Amino acid sequence: MTLLTIPKIMLIGLFKISPVSDIYSYTNLGGSSASGDSWRWMYSNGGLDLNPLFPSVIHISSAFGWIDRLFINKPFTIQLFNILITLTTAVLIYYFGRQIGNHFVGILSSLLFYLIPTYYIYSVLPGYEPLWLLLLVISSLCFNRWRLGHWQISNSYYWGWLLMTIVSLILAQLIRPLTPIWVLSFFFFTWMTLHDNHISKAYQKTRTPYQLAGSFLILIIFTLFLAIAPKVDRQIYHIPFTNNSSLYSFTVGSNVRAKGMYDLTLINKLEKINRKSHSAQRYNQMNVLLKSRLKHNLRYLQRTNGWLNFLIQKNQVLSQSFYGIQFFVMNTKSLSDASLSSHSEVSFPRWLTGFTTGFQIILLLLTIIGLLFYWPNLKYWRIGNGIVLMAIILDGVLLASCLVEVQSRYQIAWYLPVIILGALGMGKYDPKAPDEEDVKKIEEAFDNLKNPSNEINH
């Protein structure tokens, strides 16, 4: 992994970053915060533009600002940070793959993730996705460890893994509002797998309420956080954030003309409202506009019966395999020109797009193989339940993409389930023969259930 990281560092040295679009907002606002500018001052002087509509932008910029404070207030600091956490994510994916499958599946998962061509390039840029993906992997790893432990509710490990799951999910939500998919997936998964055949009926009487209580607790705490988050943000940043930060994404995601992507016409209308008024009431006017456009978009889809074609178009946008190279070109000064915007069309050699597309097609085929090959073996508790969890998350991400704004880089949301399923498709794993280490852990878990007073270190 370390050797595979060296080319990334070389890219930072060879190509000077010149941020555009969202990446410009993160680095610019984060740099201003690191320099001592308060968020209230930036808001009062128009430095935040439309970003009070998007609290996640402020959260990301604030995180980048703290990193810049600790090190050097330059974009390459965040670039190095992203390289480091991408490497960390690969290591954690190895452990997650090993939890679900075995050592070989863990290695395959880690390598598949680290060698995705488009994300390999994209992770060099100062974007938010590497941090968001790291938090999602941590939450999945902790949740899976919690459900495999079978601890008594009085055991500190039960609460420790559960707490880390909740904290990582909340932090991920601050960065991108798509995180509820993971919360709901964990909840539905728990209900679907209450009766694992490797647990005797005597122990299911205590295990079932513990699993249900934990899944309910995750859902309730996360829901409460969503309810109070706008008020907390206003107190921390002293900015009049909107209460409905997802409205823009739903509005853009239902726009047939823009294929569910960035809508320049809508942005110009929002900018016009922003320039016309400097009071906090302008965000209410923006919300009225967004609600009006959303209703118009939905009526149009209903009238023309164009849902199927529209969803196909959105999925075509989402599955484009060369977003990393495209964003790298846009955000590097030595490769882009002044007229190149974040939404310009950039042409690449056919061999390059063919390579990235080929890798993605192979990964998706492996995912299908993993599902088809292991799906009949769902009675085997560990790999079967892992398949179910990954399938639920993948379905949730794909369904959410039908409703909200899409960009090709948003496919990062389904990387974790696709990588695990793809690795299972590549790996040779006999679900009928768990290794000795697995059997030992199961037996120790049973002993712990028999004797709750015995503290077993897992």
CSV table of C-alpha atoms in Angstrom, one decimal, residues 28-306:
chain,number,residue,atom,x,y,z
A,28,ASN,CA,-11.0,28.9,0.3
A,29,LEU,CA,-13.4,29.0,3.3
A,30,GLY,CA,-11.3,26.6,5.3
A,31,GLY,CA,-8.2,28.8,4.6
A,32,SER,CA,-10.1,31.9,5.7
A,33,SER,CA,-11.2,30.2,8.9
A,34,ALA,CA,-7.6,29.0,9.6
A,35,SER,CA,-6.4,32.6,9.1
A,36,GLY,CA,-8.7,33.8,11.9
A,37,ASP,CA,-11.8,35.0,10.0
A,38,SER,CA,-14.9,34.2,11.9
A,39,TRP,CA,-17.8,32.5,10.2
A,40,ARG,CA,-20.1,35.4,11.2
A,41,TRP,CA,-17.7,37.9,9.6
A,42,MET,CA,-17.5,35.9,6.4
A,43,TYR,CA,-21.3,35.7,6.3
A,44,SER,CA,-21.7,39.5,6.9
A,45,ASN,CA,-19.2,40.3,4.2
A,46,GLY,CA,-20.8,38.0,1.6
A,47,GLY,CA,-18.0,35.5,1.7
A,48,LEU,CA,-20.4,32.5,2.1
A,49,ASP,CA,-22.5,33.2,-0.9
A,50,LEU,CA,-25.2,30.5,-1.1
A,51,ASN,CA,-23.6,28.2,1.4
A,52,PRO,CA,-26.0,28.8,4.3
A,53,LEU,CA,-28.3,26.7,2.1
A,54,PHE,CA,-25.7,23.9,2.4
A,55,PRO,CA,-24.5,23.4,6.1
A,56,SER,CA,-22.3,20.5,5.0
A,57,VAL,CA,-20.1,22.9,3.0
A,58,ILE,CA,-19.5,24.9,6.2
A,59,HIS,CA,-18.8,21.7,8.2
A,60,ILE,CA,-16.3,20.5,5.6
A,61,SER,CA,-14.6,23.9,5.4
A,62,SER,CA,-14.5,24.2,9.2
A,63,ALA,CA,-12.8,20.7,9.4
A,64,PHE,CA,-10.3,21.7,6.7
A,65,GLY,CA,-9.7,25.0,8.6
A,66,TRP,CA,-8.7,23.1,11.7
A,67,ILE,CA,-6.4,20.9,9.8
A,68,ASP,CA,-4.8,24.0,8.2
A,69,ARG,CA,-4.3,25.5,11.6
A,70,LEU,CA,-2.5,22.5,12.9
A,71,PHE,CA,-0.1,22.3,9.9
A,72,ILE,CA,0.3,24.7,6.9
A,73,ASN,CA,-2.6,26.8,5.6
A,74,LYS,CA,-2.2,25.6,2.0
A,75,PRO,CA,-4.4,23.3,-0.2
A,76,PHE,CA,-1.6,20.7,-0.4
A,77,THR,CA,-2.1,20.1,3.4
A,78,ILE,CA,-5.6,18.8,2.7
A,79,GLN,CA,-4.2,16.8,-0.3
A,80,LEU,CA,-1.7,15.1,2.0
A,81,PHE,CA,-4.4,14.5,4.6
A,82,ASN,CA,-6.7,12.9,2.0
A,83,ILE,CA,-3.9,10.6,0.8
A,84,LEU,CA,-3.3,9.5,4.4
A,85,ILE,CA,-6.9,8.9,5.3
A,86,THR,CA,-7.5,7.0,2.0
A,87,LEU,CA,-4.6,4.7,3.0
A,88,THR,CA,-6.2,4.3,6.4
A,89,THR,CA,-9.6,3.5,4.8
A,90,ALA,CA,-7.9,0.8,2.7
A,91,VAL,CA,-6.6,-0.8,5.9
A,92,LEU,CA,-10.0,-0.6,7.6
A,93,ILE,CA,-11.7,-2.1,4.5
A,94,TYR,CA,-9.3,-5.1,4.8
A,95,TYR,CA,-10.5,-5.7,8.4
A,96,PHE,CA,-14.1,-5.2,7.4
A,97,GLY,CA,-13.7,-7.7,4.5
A,98,ARG,CA,-12.0,-10.2,6.8
A,99,GLN,CA,-15.0,-9.8,9.3
A,100,ILE,CA,-17.4,-10.7,6.6
A,101,GLY,CA,-15.3,-13.3,4.6
A,102,ASN,CA,-11.8,-14.2,5.5
A,103,HIS,CA,-8.2,-13.0,5.2
A,104,PHE,CA,-8.1,-13.3,1.5
A,105,VAL,CA,-11.4,-11.5,1.0
A,106,GLY,CA,-10.0,-8.7,3.2
A,107,ILE,CA,-6.9,-8.3,1.1
A,108,LEU,CA,-8.9,-8.3,-2.2
A,109,SER,CA,-11.3,-5.7,-0.8
A,110,SER,CA,-8.5,-3.4,0.3
A,111,LEU,CA,-6.7,-3.7,-3.1
A,112,LEU,CA,-9.8,-3.2,-5.1
A,113,PHE,CA,-10.6,-0.1,-3.2
A,114,TYR,CA,-7.1,1.4,-3.4
A,115,LEU,CA,-6.7,0.6,-7.1
A,116,ILE,CA,-10.0,2.0,-8.5
A,117,PRO,CA,-8.4,4.2,-11.2
A,118,THR,CA,-10.8,7.2,-11.0
A,119,TYR,CA,-10.8,7.3,-7.2
A,120,TYR,CA,-7.1,6.8,-7.0
A,121,ILE,CA,-6.7,10.1,-8.9
A,122,TYR,CA,-9.6,11.9,-7.2
A,123,SER,CA,-8.3,11.2,-3.7
A,124,VAL,CA,-5.3,13.4,-4.4
A,125,LEU,CA,-7.6,16.5,-4.6
A,126,PRO,CA,-8.7,18.4,-1.5
A,127,GLY,CA,-12.3,17.1,-1.6
A,128,TYR,CA,-14.5,15.9,1.3
A,129,GLU,CA,-15.2,12.4,0.0
A,130,PRO,CA,-12.1,10.6,1.5
A,131,LEU,CA,-13.1,11.7,5.0
A,132,TRP,CA,-16.7,10.9,4.5
A,133,LEU,CA,-15.9,7.5,3.2
A,134,LEU,CA,-13.6,6.8,6.1
A,135,LEU,CA,-16.3,7.6,8.6
A,136,LEU,CA,-18.8,5.3,6.7
A,137,VAL,CA,-16.2,2.5,6.8
A,138,ILE,CA,-15.6,3.0,10.5
A,139,SER,CA,-19.4,3.0,11.2
A,140,SER,CA,-19.9,-0.2,9.2
A,141,LEU,CA,-16.9,-1.9,10.8
A,142,CYS,CA,-18.0,-0.9,14.4
A,143,PHE,CA,-21.6,-2.0,13.7
A,144,ASN,CA,-20.6,-5.3,12.3
A,145,ARG,CA,-18.2,-5.9,15.2
A,146,TRP,CA,-21.1,-5.0,17.6
A,147,ARG,CA,-23.5,-7.5,16.0
A,148,LEU,CA,-20.9,-10.3,15.9
A,149,GLY,CA,-19.9,-9.9,19.6
A,150,HIS,CA,-23.1,-11.2,21.2
A,151,TRP,CA,-22.3,-9.4,24.4
A,152,GLN,CA,-24.6,-8.9,27.4
A,153,ILE,CA,-26.1,-5.5,27.6
A,154,SER,CA,-24.1,-4.9,30.7
A,155,ASN,CA,-20.8,-5.5,28.9
A,156,SER,CA,-18.7,-2.4,28.2
A,157,TYR,CA,-17.9,-3.8,24.7
A,158,TYR,CA,-21.5,-3.8,23.8
A,159,TRP,CA,-21.8,0.0,24.5
A,160,GLY,CA,-18.3,0.8,23.2
A,161,TRP,CA,-18.8,-0.5,19.7
A,162,LEU,CA,-22.4,0.9,19.6
A,163,LEU,CA,-21.2,4.3,20.7
A,164,MET,CA,-18.5,4.4,18.0
A,165,THR,CA,-21.1,3.4,15.4
A,166,ILE,CA,-23.3,6.3,16.4
A,167,VAL,CA,-20.5,8.9,16.6
A,168,SER,CA,-19.1,8.0,13.2
A,169,LEU,CA,-22.5,8.1,11.6
A,170,ILE,CA,-23.2,11.6,13.1
A,171,LEU,CA,-19.8,12.9,11.9
A,172,ALA,CA,-20.5,11.5,8.4
A,173,GLN,CA,-23.9,13.2,8.3
A,174,LEU,CA,-22.2,16.5,9.0
A,175,ILE,CA,-20.1,16.1,5.9
A,176,ARG,CA,-22.8,14.7,3.6
A,177,PRO,CA,-26.5,14.4,4.2
A,178,LEU,CA,-26.7,10.9,2.5
A,179,THR,CA,-25.7,9.1,5.7
A,180,PRO,CA,-29.3,8.3,6.8
A,181,ILE,CA,-29.1,5.4,4.3
A,182,TRP,CA,-26.6,3.7,6.5
A,183,VAL,CA,-28.6,4.3,9.6
A,184,LEU,CA,-31.8,2.8,8.0
A,185,SER,CA,-29.8,0.0,6.5
A,186,PHE,CA,-28.4,-1.0,9.9
A,187,PHE,CA,-31.9,-0.9,11.4
A,188,PHE,CA,-33.5,-3.0,8.7
A,189,PHE,CA,-30.6,-5.4,8.7
A,190,THR,CA,-31.0,-6.0,12.4
A,191,TRP,CA,-34.7,-6.9,12.0
A,192,MET,CA,-34.0,-9.2,9.0
A,193,THR,CA,-31.3,-11.2,10.9
A,194,LEU,CA,-32.7,-11.6,14.3
A,195,HIS,CA,-32.7,-15.3,14.2
A,196,ASP,CA,-29.3,-16.5,13.2
A,197,ASN,CA,-29.1,-20.2,13.0
A,198,HIS,CA,-25.7,-20.3,14.8
A,199,ILE,CA,-27.3,-19.1,18.0
A,200,SER,CA,-29.2,-21.6,20.0
A,201,LYS,CA,-32.8,-20.9,21.0
A,202,ALA,CA,-31.8,-20.5,24.6
A,203,TYR,CA,-29.5,-17.6,23.8
A,204,GLN,CA,-31.8,-16.0,21.2
A,205,LYS,CA,-34.1,-15.0,24.1
A,206,THR,CA,-31.5,-12.6,25.5
A,207,ARG,CA,-29.7,-11.8,22.2
A,208,THR,CA,-32.8,-10.6,20.3
A,209,PRO,CA,-33.8,-7.8,22.7
A,210,TYR,CA,-30.2,-6.6,22.9
A,211,GLN,CA,-29.9,-6.4,19.1
A,212,LEU,CA,-33.2,-4.7,18.8
A,213,ALA,CA,-32.4,-2.2,21.6
A,214,GLY,CA,-29.1,-1.3,20.0
A,215,SER,CA,-30.6,-0.8,16.5
A,216,PHE,CA,-33.4,1.4,17.9
A,217,LEU,CA,-30.9,3.4,19.9
A,218,ILE,CA,-28.9,4.1,16.8
A,219,LEU,CA,-32.0,5.2,14.9
A,220,ILE,CA,-33.4,7.3,17.7
A,221,ILE,CA,-30.2,9.2,18.5
A,222,PHE,CA,-29.5,9.9,14.9
A,223,THR,CA,-33.0,11.1,14.3
A,224,LEU,CA,-32.8,13.4,17.3
A,225,PHE,CA,-29.5,14.7,16.0
A,226,LEU,CA,-31.1,15.6,12.6
A,227,ALA,CA,-33.8,17.5,14.5
A,228,ILE,CA,-31.5,19.7,16.6
A,229,ALA,CA,-28.6,20.0,14.1
A,230,PRO,CA,-29.9,23.3,12.5
A,231,LYS,CA,-30.2,25.0,15.9
A,232,VAL,CA,-26.8,23.8,17.0
A,233,ASP,CA,-25.2,25.0,13.8
A,234,ARG,CA,-26.7,28.5,14.2
A,235,GLN,CA,-25.3,28.7,17.7
A,236,ILE,CA,-21.9,27.5,16.8
A,237,TYR,CA,-21.4,29.4,13.5
A,238,HIS,CA,-23.8,32.4,14.1
A,239,ILE,CA,-25.1,31.9,10.6
A,240,PRO,CA,-28.9,31.7,9.7
A,241,PHE,CA,-28.8,28.2,8.2
A,242,THR,CA,-32.0,27.0,6.5
A,243,ASN,CA,-34.1,24.3,8.2
A,244,ASN,CA,-34.4,22.2,5.1
A,245,SER,CA,-30.9,21.8,3.7
A,246,SER,CA,-32.0,18.8,1.4
A,247,LEU,CA,-34.5,20.8,-0.5
A,248,TYR,CA,-32.0,22.0,-3.1
A,249,SER,CA,-30.9,18.4,-3.8
A,250,PHE,CA,-34.4,17.1,-4.3
A,251,THR,CA,-35.3,20.0,-6.6
A,252,VAL,CA,-32.2,19.6,-8.8
A,253,GLY,CA,-32.6,15.8,-8.6
A,254,SER,CA,-36.0,16.0,-10.2
A,255,ASN,CA,-35.1,18.4,-13.0
A,256,VAL,CA,-35.4,16.5,-16.3
A,257,ARG,CA,-33.8,19.3,-18.4
A,258,ALA,CA,-30.6,19.2,-16.3
A,259,LYS,CA,-30.7,15.3,-16.1
A,260,GLY,CA,-30.8,15.6,-12.3
A,261,MET,CA,-27.4,17.4,-12.2
A,262,TYR,CA,-26.1,20.9,-11.4
A,263,ASP,CA,-28.7,23.4,-12.6
A,264,LEU,CA,-27.1,26.7,-13.7
A,265,THR,CA,-30.5,28.3,-14.3
A,266,LEU,CA,-31.7,27.6,-10.8
A,267,ILE,CA,-28.3,28.7,-9.3
A,268,ASN,CA,-28.6,32.1,-11.2
A,269,LYS,CA,-32.1,32.6,-9.8
A,270,LEU,CA,-30.8,31.9,-6.3
A,271,GLU,CA,-27.9,34.2,-6.8
A,272,LYS,CA,-30.3,37.0,-7.9
A,273,ILE,CA,-32.2,36.6,-4.7
A,274,ASN,CA,-29.0,36.6,-2.7
A,275,ARG,CA,-27.8,39.8,-4.3
A,276,LYS,CA,-31.1,41.6,-4.0
A,277,SER,CA,-31.5,41.2,-0.3
A,278,HIS,CA,-28.9,41.0,2.6
A,279,SER,CA,-31.3,40.0,5.3
A,280,ALA,CA,-31.7,36.5,6.7
A,281,GLN,CA,-35.2,36.4,5.1
A,282,ARG,CA,-33.7,35.9,1.7
A,283,TYR,CA,-33.2,32.3,2.5
A,284,ASN,CA,-36.9,31.9,3.1
A,285,GLN,CA,-37.4,33.4,-0.4
A,286,MET,CA,-34.9,30.8,-1.8
A,287,ASN,CA,-36.8,28.0,-0.1
A,288,VAL,CA,-40.1,29.2,-1.6
A,289,LEU,CA,-38.4,29.2,-5.1
A,290,LEU,CA,-37.0,25.7,-4.5
A,291,LYS,CA,-40.4,24.3,-3.4
A,292,SER,CA,-42.0,25.9,-6.4
A,293,ARG,CA,-39.5,24.3,-8.8
A,294,LEU,CA,-39.7,21.0,-7.1
A,295,LYS,CA,-43.5,20.9,-7.5
A,296,HIS,CA,-43.1,22.0,-11.2
A,297,ASN,CA,-40.6,19.2,-11.8
A,298,LEU,CA,-42.7,16.5,-10.3
A,299,ARG,CA,-45.8,17.7,-12.2
A,300,TYR,CA,-43.9,17.6,-15.4
A,301,LEU,CA,-42.6,14.1,-14.8
A,302,GLN,CA,-46.1,12.9,-13.9
A,303,ARG,CA,-47.7,14.6,-17.0
A,304,THR,CA,-45.2,13.3,-19.5
A,305,ASN,CA,-44.8,9.9,-17.7
A,306,GLY,CA,-41.1,10.2,-18.2
